[in-house]
Amino acid sequence: MKKDTRLILAIDETDADKAVSIAESVTGSIDAIKINWPLVLSAGPEMITRLSRISDVICDFKVADIPNTVKLIVENSVSRGACAVIVHAFPGSDSMRMAVDTAASMGASIYAVTEMSHPGGMEFTAPNAEALARVGVECGAKGFIAPATRPDRIAAIRAIIGDREILSPGVGAQGGSAASAIRAGADYVIAGRAIYNAEDPRAAAEAISEDARSGL
Amino acid sequence: MKKDTRLILAIDETDADKAVSIAESVTGSIDAIKINWPLVLSAGPEMITRLSRISDVICDFKVADIPNTVKLIVENSVSRGACAVIVHAFPGSDSMRMAVDTAASMGASIYAVTEMSHPGGMEFTAPNAEALARVGVECGAKGFIAPATRPDRIAAIRAIIGDREILSPGVGAQGGSAASAIRAGADYVIAGRAIYNAEDPRAAAEAISEDARSGL
């Protein structure tokens, strides 16, 4: 994944053709596309491959399973064209290590979720966020997810993870500022509807990317 | 899901035709089939529908996301034919409640994962298992997952969840005893390879089911 635009496009559409047309509308103006299970469930796993012909693809699968199942999910995602898979740290070190080793053996990367930004994330993920980040660091995750809506949390995770990467969702529709997220320590910001619901998606992507890079 | 055999078949095969032929080999001798993401990633989401024509299907997707994504995953799985979806309690009450409400509105059920049985499960899930079970109870989960390999944990969860159901994996290949799991409070046991790698899968299923029912 290159670091040109500092922008990752989250496609939360579940229609196959809409997803592809959104991706095509911003090629060159983003560094990667992030997709999740709803698209796979509605349009099939071949969407990973279709989108990977347009851009780098990150499978935001929030994998949270035993090591052998983690291995199968990462293997299949990467063999279909994903450059990275997002996994949870809370299933512990053996699952995380299996994710990282499987991805690495195929030239792909793992990003770890520590703290989740929705209200329920305060119940179990937030109190464990720093220990969860250490699991990711010890097991060799390429980077971490931390919310643009809470730059203090980006800074807190940055303090633990050294020079590993931070991807920061919540920019745009959810109110996070791209510049503030990057300034707090994020490497990439993630935006979705703010881009593909805009009248001119490419212009919207370029504006967010410019804002992000102003925080460097 | 009926409670005739007390046995759920976990299909961990990722080949579509093998999965279907395994399911067909034991119809009537099991109460449901449990599948996971690797089968969807390799054979497509239409596997949920194909298998649901043979048996009740539980999607063991260990969903661990924000409420809106949980909603989309549960909706799609149930509309494809699943009678139940397995979700993590770790993302908190709002995600759990969304899973339960979405499934209920479609006549399906949610089972919650509290503690995971692999070694890494001791790091973050075990210390929180009882609080996680309470999230499932408060939000209306139909039941919970607890390992047959550790009947003491089945009994501990049973003490918190009242008369909700417990599904207990780890029987057979992983060493758990069906009778002990049921005796400790499980409603169903889950077995996979011990059934479909047997020379006579139906006989193997019936033996496990008989053992399970002996624990009632």
mmCIF file of C-alpha atoms in Angstrom, chain B residues 7-13 22 30 32-36 58 60 169-170 174 189-196:
data_model
loop_
_atom_site.group_PDB
_atom_site.id
_atom_site.type_symbol
_atom_site.label_atom_id
_atom_site.label_comp_id
_atom_site.label_asym_id
_atom_site.label_seq_id
_atom_site.Cartn_x
_atom_site.Cartn_y
_atom_site.Cartn_z
ATOM 1 C CA LEU B 7 -26.032 -32.787 18.211
ATOM 2 C CA ILE B 8 -24.829 -29.996 15.926
ATOM 3 C CA LEU B 9 -22.473 -30.862 13.065
ATOM 4 C CA ALA B 10 -19.620 -28.375 12.516
ATOM 5 C CA ILE B 11 -18.585 -28.466 8.867
ATOM 6 C CA ASP B 12 -15.065 -27.085 8.607
ATOM 7 C CA GLU B 13 -14.564 -28.283 5.029
ATOM 8 C CA ILE B 22 -21.215 -34.334 4.472
ATOM 9 C CA ILE B 30 -28.277 -34.085 13.755
ATOM 10 C CA ALA B 32 -28.295 -28.412 12.889
ATOM 11 C CA ILE B 33 -25.185 -27.664 10.864
ATOM 12 C CA LYS B 34 -22.673 -25.010 11.916
ATOM 13 C CA ILE B 35 -20.561 -23.272 9.264
ATOM 14 C CA ASN B 36 -17.947 -20.510 9.405
ATOM 15 C CA ILE B 58 -26.057 -21.809 12.279
ATOM 16 C CA ASP B 60 -20.665 -19.270 13.276
ATOM 17 C CA PRO B 169 -18.059 -27.406 20.868
ATOM 18 C CA GLY B 170 -14.949 -29.534 21.261
ATOM 19 C CA GLN B 174 -10.752 -32.154 20.531
ATOM 20 C CA VAL B 189 -22.883 -30.612 21.707
ATOM 21 C CA ILE B 190 -21.016 -29.665 18.544
ATOM 22 C CA ALA B 191 -18.772 -32.144 16.731
ATOM 23 C CA GLY B 192 -17.106 -31.994 13.331
ATOM 24 C CA ARG B 193 -14.247 -34.181 12.148
ATOM 25 C CA ALA B 194 -15.229 -36.941 14.621
ATOM 26 C CA ILE B 195 -18.340 -37.305 12.467
ATOM 27 C CA TYR B 196 -17.358 -36.568 8.900
#
